[in-house]
């Protein structure tokens, strides 16, 4: 089902970068957060090549071509949806969702109807279907599954949105969604691919950037260990750490992922947790022990990392994907006292707290991406019927890079 | 066996405070660390009442009376010792130590012989007998058990030490120890009781002060949870948090300890883990959840605290006494992901890293103690034969406040 890796849907890569980044900021509105709109100059983009900046500036005016072809509202009557049927107790899968086709009403004054083009899959979605309050309320039984999406406006009764606009939002697992009063929608700047908007310049890139750089200070000579290293976030974390001069060791599943980390992304070493002992790998590849451990996995991987901390190490808890589908909560690491012995810090974060600092992110990520210092891979599935199964790919480790599913190209 | 709680062996309490504090700094030399000698003025003691400061200044000259009565070297031939016989796999107890009487040689040029008067008991001693490198090397089989002590010089071939001097060092579980070239010895300023030197102005006070204030910033309105709250460190932690205006909830074992926390020390609430549900107690007494959790216990207590963290909470790992005597490493908390959801930080520390900052400690602790804002309780056992059993008191929760054992009064 893998139809494209790193495929670019648009032709102008430079334009793409600058605009994809600005999209990420506006995405915050989807969840009702008050987020300052990105200002590239204020964000310190003076360091970016003039060409790049000039491209970025152009994104402020809406492209004249965006109305050229639109699925007409009048033709749309049925909406395919995947709704949460019951809450999973273990591994989440298609059986927890119900396929429904529902009639669509006319939109009200101020509303915007969007056709989803591309869906984002993120480990945090597993938490959204648990019946507990977290940083967002749980998805209710019978509700459309929540998901970040990029789509195209097909009907608008809102002055800020025109048919044909590419927008980002929490559109969910459905063909169409309505944004009441346009709430939570943000337009993609021209030239940004949906993949990039949902990935390297979206929450994926933001998570890697602020998780690593705000919770630690990687520097030349440091050893940085990254788990889930071939995932969307982990792969960017490792590359940022390399930019900062650190020695970077990744943990990933399978020889292909490991080869990608070392050969394409410049990781100093990769440990294949499916085929070798992680403890031995860490001991071998981190002879000076670990200064920074960016953990996406939890469980035994976390415990192994804790066993090899250097003095004053920083453990960044981004997620714990190994435990998300367990029926019982996993026991924590037995060696937490290593935090005491090594005077180390373990800290969690959620990227929503950093959305007001997107400018800092762009000031670095835009030129890094333009210079090829950051590569980003997308794993793009397709087919509406495959949506629930695609979420499962995250938990079986099938994806390399950002997991997406494409429903349609922009019209 | 409890012979004194908070008993003062000297008569002049104000002098006591200032001098006990300076002792703590010098104690660092015992372990061979390079530690700056405390300078009360530089440390910011201008805020201390003039009377207090003038008393403190006087401590710099050695009192003329300190030679008045000394156990003569020529009479000393036998040295009682408790040596490590074999390493405990579970609860440490008398069976792991061997009583030995050894002949003593004459001391060499530059050496100092000290008679131990008072022994300090600390949970960290349990770690010292494990066969693994930690922040200090393990005590070897057949070696005298390591312990912090206060003693009196009985023979000196070192210009800086005279017979009769009260000194602090890692003298171990024995009547006498020799400090080669005086290494690791620091004199107690006049008026300091051995109990205070080993407790509130020693590593106990330092641990509470820097653990709480360097790893978090308690302020008015915060809720601070302290486990092991009736212990030497925990009781001081809670009082410092109260000084900072926080709401303080302590977890301790038994109604007497809990009553001491609330009635004498001013804790807002205390949870008796032996007689009530800690989870229910935390939920009840921390309705706004926990901003700062100072944990001395680990295990289930740590997990319960993590379940009630507020946003951006700070978890200070001081120790994990609940696990020190387990034959197998305890599983860690199942809810570490709460650190992510609440964007919280868990951090370990060891007080040896703060010895160069004793001045800051004194600048606060000396006036706090003088004003009665900090109370300190000592649990003083006696009898050389009871030394190994006294260590066990820490792990059965028998002690309230600082666990000590007195061998003799100063002569």
PDB file of C-alpha atoms in Angstrom, chain A residues 128-272:
ATOM      1  CA  UNK A 128      -7.451   9.937  22.390  1.00  0.00           C
ATOM      2  CA  UNK A 129      -9.693   6.856  22.363  1.00  0.00           C
ATOM      3  CA  UNK A 130      -9.078   5.986  26.004  1.00  0.00           C
ATOM      4  CA  UNK A 131     -11.842   7.006  28.356  1.00  0.00           C
ATOM      5  CA  UNK A 132      -9.764   9.431  30.355  1.00  0.00           C
ATOM      6  CA  UNK A 133      -9.045  13.096  30.354  1.00  0.00           C
ATOM      7  CA  UNK A 134      -5.615  13.930  29.065  1.00  0.00           C
ATOM      8  CA  UNK A 135      -4.330  16.987  27.285  1.00  0.00           C
ATOM      9  CA  UNK A 136      -7.406  16.674  25.050  1.00  0.00           C
ATOM     10  CA  UNK A 137     -10.809  15.164  25.831  1.00  0.00           C
ATOM     11  CA  UNK A 138     -11.337  11.595  24.658  1.00  0.00           C
ATOM     12  CA  UNK A 139     -13.114  10.851  21.390  1.00  0.00           C
ATOM     13  CA  UNK A 140     -16.655   9.819  22.267  1.00  0.00           C
ATOM     14  CA  UNK A 141     -18.234   6.529  21.255  1.00  0.00           C
ATOM     15  CA  UNK A 142     -20.065   7.120  17.981  1.00  0.00           C
ATOM     16  CA  UNK A 143     -17.974  10.165  17.142  1.00  0.00           C
ATOM     17  CA  UNK A 144     -15.821  10.458  14.049  1.00  0.00           C
ATOM     18  CA  UNK A 145     -12.229   9.515  14.893  1.00  0.00           C
ATOM     19  CA  UNK A 146     -10.135  12.611  15.519  1.00  0.00           C
ATOM     20  CA  UNK A 147      -7.149  13.141  13.221  1.00  0.00           C
ATOM     21  CA  UNK A 148      -5.081  15.946  11.853  1.00  0.00           C
ATOM     22  CA  UNK A 149      -5.805  16.454   8.166  1.00  0.00           C
ATOM     23  CA  UNK A 150      -5.091  18.621   5.170  1.00  0.00           C
ATOM     24  CA  UNK A 151      -8.018  19.276   2.910  1.00  0.00           C
ATOM     25  CA  UNK A 152      -9.516  21.595   0.374  1.00  0.00           C
ATOM     26  CA  UNK A 153     -12.418  23.962   0.870  1.00  0.00           C
ATOM     27  CA  UNK A 154     -15.419  22.838  -1.164  1.00  0.00           C
ATOM     28  CA  UNK A 155     -17.982  25.265   0.223  1.00  0.00           C
ATOM     29  CA  UNK A 156     -17.567  28.405   2.244  1.00  0.00           C
ATOM     30  CA  UNK A 157     -19.885  30.895   3.844  1.00  0.00           C
ATOM     31  CA  UNK A 158     -16.942  32.534   5.572  1.00  0.00           C
ATOM     32  CA  UNK A 159     -15.177  35.576   4.130  1.00  0.00           C
ATOM     33  CA  UNK A 160     -11.678  34.271   4.948  1.00  0.00           C
ATOM     34  CA  UNK A 161     -12.017  31.004   3.052  1.00  0.00           C
ATOM     35  CA  UNK A 162     -12.648  30.421  -0.637  1.00  0.00           C
ATOM     36  CA  UNK A 163     -13.482  27.257  -2.496  1.00  0.00           C
ATOM     37  CA  UNK A 164     -10.237  25.606  -3.476  1.00  0.00           C
ATOM     38  CA  UNK A 165      -8.211  26.804  -0.517  1.00  0.00           C
ATOM     39  CA  UNK A 166      -5.910  24.159   0.934  1.00  0.00           C
ATOM     40  CA  UNK A 167      -6.388  24.107   4.683  1.00  0.00           C
ATOM     41  CA  UNK A 168      -5.259  22.197   7.712  1.00  0.00           C
ATOM     42  CA  UNK A 169      -7.369  21.144  10.659  1.00  0.00           C
ATOM     43  CA  UNK A 170      -8.468  18.323  12.911  1.00  0.00           C
ATOM     44  CA  UNK A 171     -10.708  17.053  10.151  1.00  0.00           C
ATOM     45  CA  UNK A 172     -10.940  13.476  11.354  1.00  0.00           C
ATOM     46  CA  UNK A 173     -11.464  10.205   9.553  1.00  0.00           C
ATOM     47  CA  UNK A 174     -14.039  11.301   7.004  1.00  0.00           C
ATOM     48  CA  UNK A 175     -14.278  12.683   3.504  1.00  0.00           C
ATOM     49  CA  UNK A 176     -15.711  16.016   4.558  1.00  0.00           C
ATOM     50  CA  UNK A 177     -15.837  18.073   7.688  1.00  0.00           C
ATOM     51  CA  UNK A 178     -17.439  21.376   8.573  1.00  0.00           C
ATOM     52  CA  UNK A 179     -15.546  24.043  10.448  1.00  0.00           C
ATOM     53  CA  UNK A 180     -18.179  26.150  12.215  1.00  0.00           C
ATOM     54  CA  UNK A 181     -17.323  29.814  11.682  1.00  0.00           C
ATOM     55  CA  UNK A 182     -14.070  28.564  10.175  1.00  0.00           C
ATOM     56  CA  UNK A 183     -12.813  27.660  13.632  1.00  0.00           C
ATOM     57  CA  UNK A 184      -9.608  25.684  13.717  1.00  0.00           C
ATOM     58  CA  UNK A 185      -8.836  26.043  10.039  1.00  0.00           C
ATOM     59  CA  UNK A 186      -5.586  27.390   8.724  1.00  0.00           C
ATOM     60  CA  UNK A 187      -4.638  27.832   5.104  1.00  0.00           C
ATOM     61  CA  UNK A 188      -1.620  26.118   3.618  1.00  0.00           C
ATOM     62  CA  UNK A 189       0.728  28.581   2.032  1.00  0.00           C
ATOM     63  CA  UNK A 190       1.146  28.026  -1.687  1.00  0.00           C
ATOM     64  CA  UNK A 191       3.568  25.286  -2.616  1.00  0.00           C
ATOM     65  CA  UNK A 192       3.382  23.348   0.597  1.00  0.00           C
ATOM     66  CA  UNK A 193       2.555  19.713   0.135  1.00  0.00           C
ATOM     67  CA  UNK A 194      -0.007  18.201   2.454  1.00  0.00           C
ATOM     68  CA  UNK A 195       2.695  15.753   3.520  1.00  0.00           C
ATOM     69  CA  UNK A 196       5.025  18.506   4.621  1.00  0.00           C
ATOM     70  CA  UNK A 197       2.273  20.438   6.330  1.00  0.00           C
ATOM     71  CA  UNK A 198       1.452  17.387   8.410  1.00  0.00           C
ATOM     72  CA  UNK A 199       5.086  16.400   8.924  1.00  0.00           C
ATOM     73  CA  UNK A 200       8.376  18.207   8.925  1.00  0.00           C
ATOM     74  CA  UNK A 201       6.862  21.693   9.168  1.00  0.00           C
ATOM     75  CA  UNK A 202       3.963  20.544  11.301  1.00  0.00           C
ATOM     76  CA  UNK A 203       3.675  18.973  14.698  1.00  0.00           C
ATOM     77  CA  UNK A 204       6.264  16.329  13.851  1.00  0.00           C
ATOM     78  CA  UNK A 205       9.006  18.853  13.262  1.00  0.00           C
ATOM     79  CA  UNK A 206       7.877  21.024  16.138  1.00  0.00           C
ATOM     80  CA  UNK A 207       7.894  18.067  18.515  1.00  0.00           C
ATOM     81  CA  UNK A 208      11.389  17.030  17.524  1.00  0.00           C
ATOM     82  CA  UNK A 209      12.735  20.562  17.670  1.00  0.00           C
ATOM     83  CA  UNK A 210      11.348  21.770  20.980  1.00  0.00           C
ATOM     84  CA  UNK A 211      11.487  18.410  22.690  1.00  0.00           C
ATOM     85  CA  UNK A 212      15.183  18.150  22.007  1.00  0.00           C
ATOM     86  CA  UNK A 213      16.308  21.746  22.228  1.00  0.00           C
ATOM     87  CA  UNK A 214      14.078  23.085  24.968  1.00  0.00           C
ATOM     88  CA  UNK A 215      14.500  20.155  27.329  1.00  0.00           C
ATOM     89  CA  UNK A 216      18.186  19.626  26.671  1.00  0.00           C
ATOM     90  CA  UNK A 217      21.148  21.333  25.097  1.00  0.00           C
ATOM     91  CA  UNK A 218      22.901  18.925  22.764  1.00  0.00           C
ATOM     92  CA  UNK A 219      26.419  20.008  21.945  1.00  0.00           C
ATOM     93  CA  UNK A 220      29.534  18.748  20.300  1.00  0.00           C
ATOM     94  CA  UNK A 221      30.814  15.644  22.019  1.00  0.00           C
ATOM     95  CA  UNK A 222      27.504  14.698  23.609  1.00  0.00           C
ATOM     96  CA  UNK A 223      26.008  11.287  22.986  1.00  0.00           C
ATOM     97  CA  UNK A 224      22.325  11.441  22.097  1.00  0.00           C
ATOM     98  CA  UNK A 225      20.261   8.265  22.108  1.00  0.00           C
ATOM     99  CA  UNK A 226      16.938   8.314  20.226  1.00  0.00           C
ATOM    100  CA  UNK A 227      14.339   5.562  20.419  1.00  0.00           C
ATOM    101  CA  UNK A 228      11.684   5.220  17.757  1.00  0.00           C
ATOM    102  CA  UNK A 229      14.444   6.719  15.667  1.00  0.00           C
ATOM    103  CA  UNK A 230      13.006   5.841  12.283  1.00  0.00           C
ATOM    104  CA  UNK A 231       9.682   7.368  13.183  1.00  0.00           C
ATOM    105  CA  UNK A 232       8.549  10.777  12.092  1.00  0.00           C
ATOM    106  CA  UNK A 233       9.729  12.577  15.216  1.00  0.00           C
ATOM    107  CA  UNK A 234      12.726  10.446  16.099  1.00  0.00           C
ATOM    108  CA  UNK A 235      14.309  10.772  12.695  1.00  0.00           C
ATOM    109  CA  UNK A 236      14.180  14.565  12.914  1.00  0.00           C
ATOM    110  CA  UNK A 237      15.444  14.558  16.496  1.00  0.00           C
ATOM    111  CA  UNK A 238      18.540  12.670  15.452  1.00  0.00           C
ATOM    112  CA  UNK A 239      19.262  14.992  12.565  1.00  0.00           C
ATOM    113  CA  UNK A 240      18.913  18.080  14.745  1.00  0.00           C
ATOM    114  CA  UNK A 241      21.273  16.521  17.269  1.00  0.00           C
ATOM    115  CA  UNK A 242      23.755  15.900  14.445  1.00  0.00           C
ATOM    116  CA  UNK A 243      23.473  19.536  13.384  1.00  0.00           C
ATOM    117  CA  UNK A 244      24.388  20.449  16.959  1.00  0.00           C
ATOM    118  CA  UNK A 245      27.494  18.300  16.697  1.00  0.00           C
ATOM    119  CA  UNK A 246      26.432  15.428  18.914  1.00  0.00           C
ATOM    120  CA  UNK A 247      27.141  11.760  18.415  1.00  0.00           C
ATOM    121  CA  UNK A 248      23.754  10.226  17.639  1.00  0.00           C
ATOM    122  CA  UNK A 249      22.658   6.641  18.168  1.00  0.00           C
ATOM    123  CA  UNK A 250      19.215   5.511  17.078  1.00  0.00           C
ATOM    124  CA  UNK A 251      17.100   2.527  18.067  1.00  0.00           C
ATOM    125  CA  UNK A 252      14.805   1.239  15.325  1.00  0.00           C
ATOM    126  CA  UNK A 253      13.220  -1.987  14.161  1.00  0.00           C
ATOM    127  CA  UNK A 254      14.808  -3.849  11.260  1.00  0.00           C
ATOM    128  CA  UNK A 255      17.910  -3.537   9.108  1.00  0.00           C
ATOM    129  CA  UNK A 256      16.286  -1.285   6.513  1.00  0.00           C
ATOM    130  CA  UNK A 257      15.317   1.355   9.014  1.00  0.00           C
ATOM    131  CA  UNK A 258      18.728   1.163  10.651  1.00  0.00           C
ATOM    132  CA  UNK A 259      20.472   1.509   7.309  1.00  0.00           C
ATOM    133  CA  UNK A 260      18.344   4.548   6.525  1.00  0.00           C
ATOM    134  CA  UNK A 261      19.361   6.183   9.805  1.00  0.00           C
ATOM    135  CA  UNK A 262      23.074   5.686   9.313  1.00  0.00           C
ATOM    136  CA  UNK A 263      23.376   5.925   5.525  1.00  0.00           C
ATOM    137  CA  UNK A 264      20.867   8.612   4.648  1.00  0.00           C
ATOM    138  CA  UNK A 265      20.426  10.616   7.843  1.00  0.00           C
ATOM    139  CA  UNK A 266      23.962  10.499   9.182  1.00  0.00           C
ATOM    140  CA  UNK A 267      23.297   8.811  12.517  1.00  0.00           C
ATOM    141  CA  UNK A 268      26.563   7.545  13.963  1.00  0.00           C
ATOM    142  CA  UNK A 269      25.051   4.171  14.795  1.00  0.00           C
ATOM    143  CA  UNK A 270      21.733   2.388  14.803  1.00  0.00           C
ATOM    144  CA  UNK A 271      20.554  -0.476  16.988  1.00  0.00           C
ATOM    145  CA  UNK A 272      18.057  -2.914  15.502  1.00  0.00           C
TER     146      UNK A 272
END
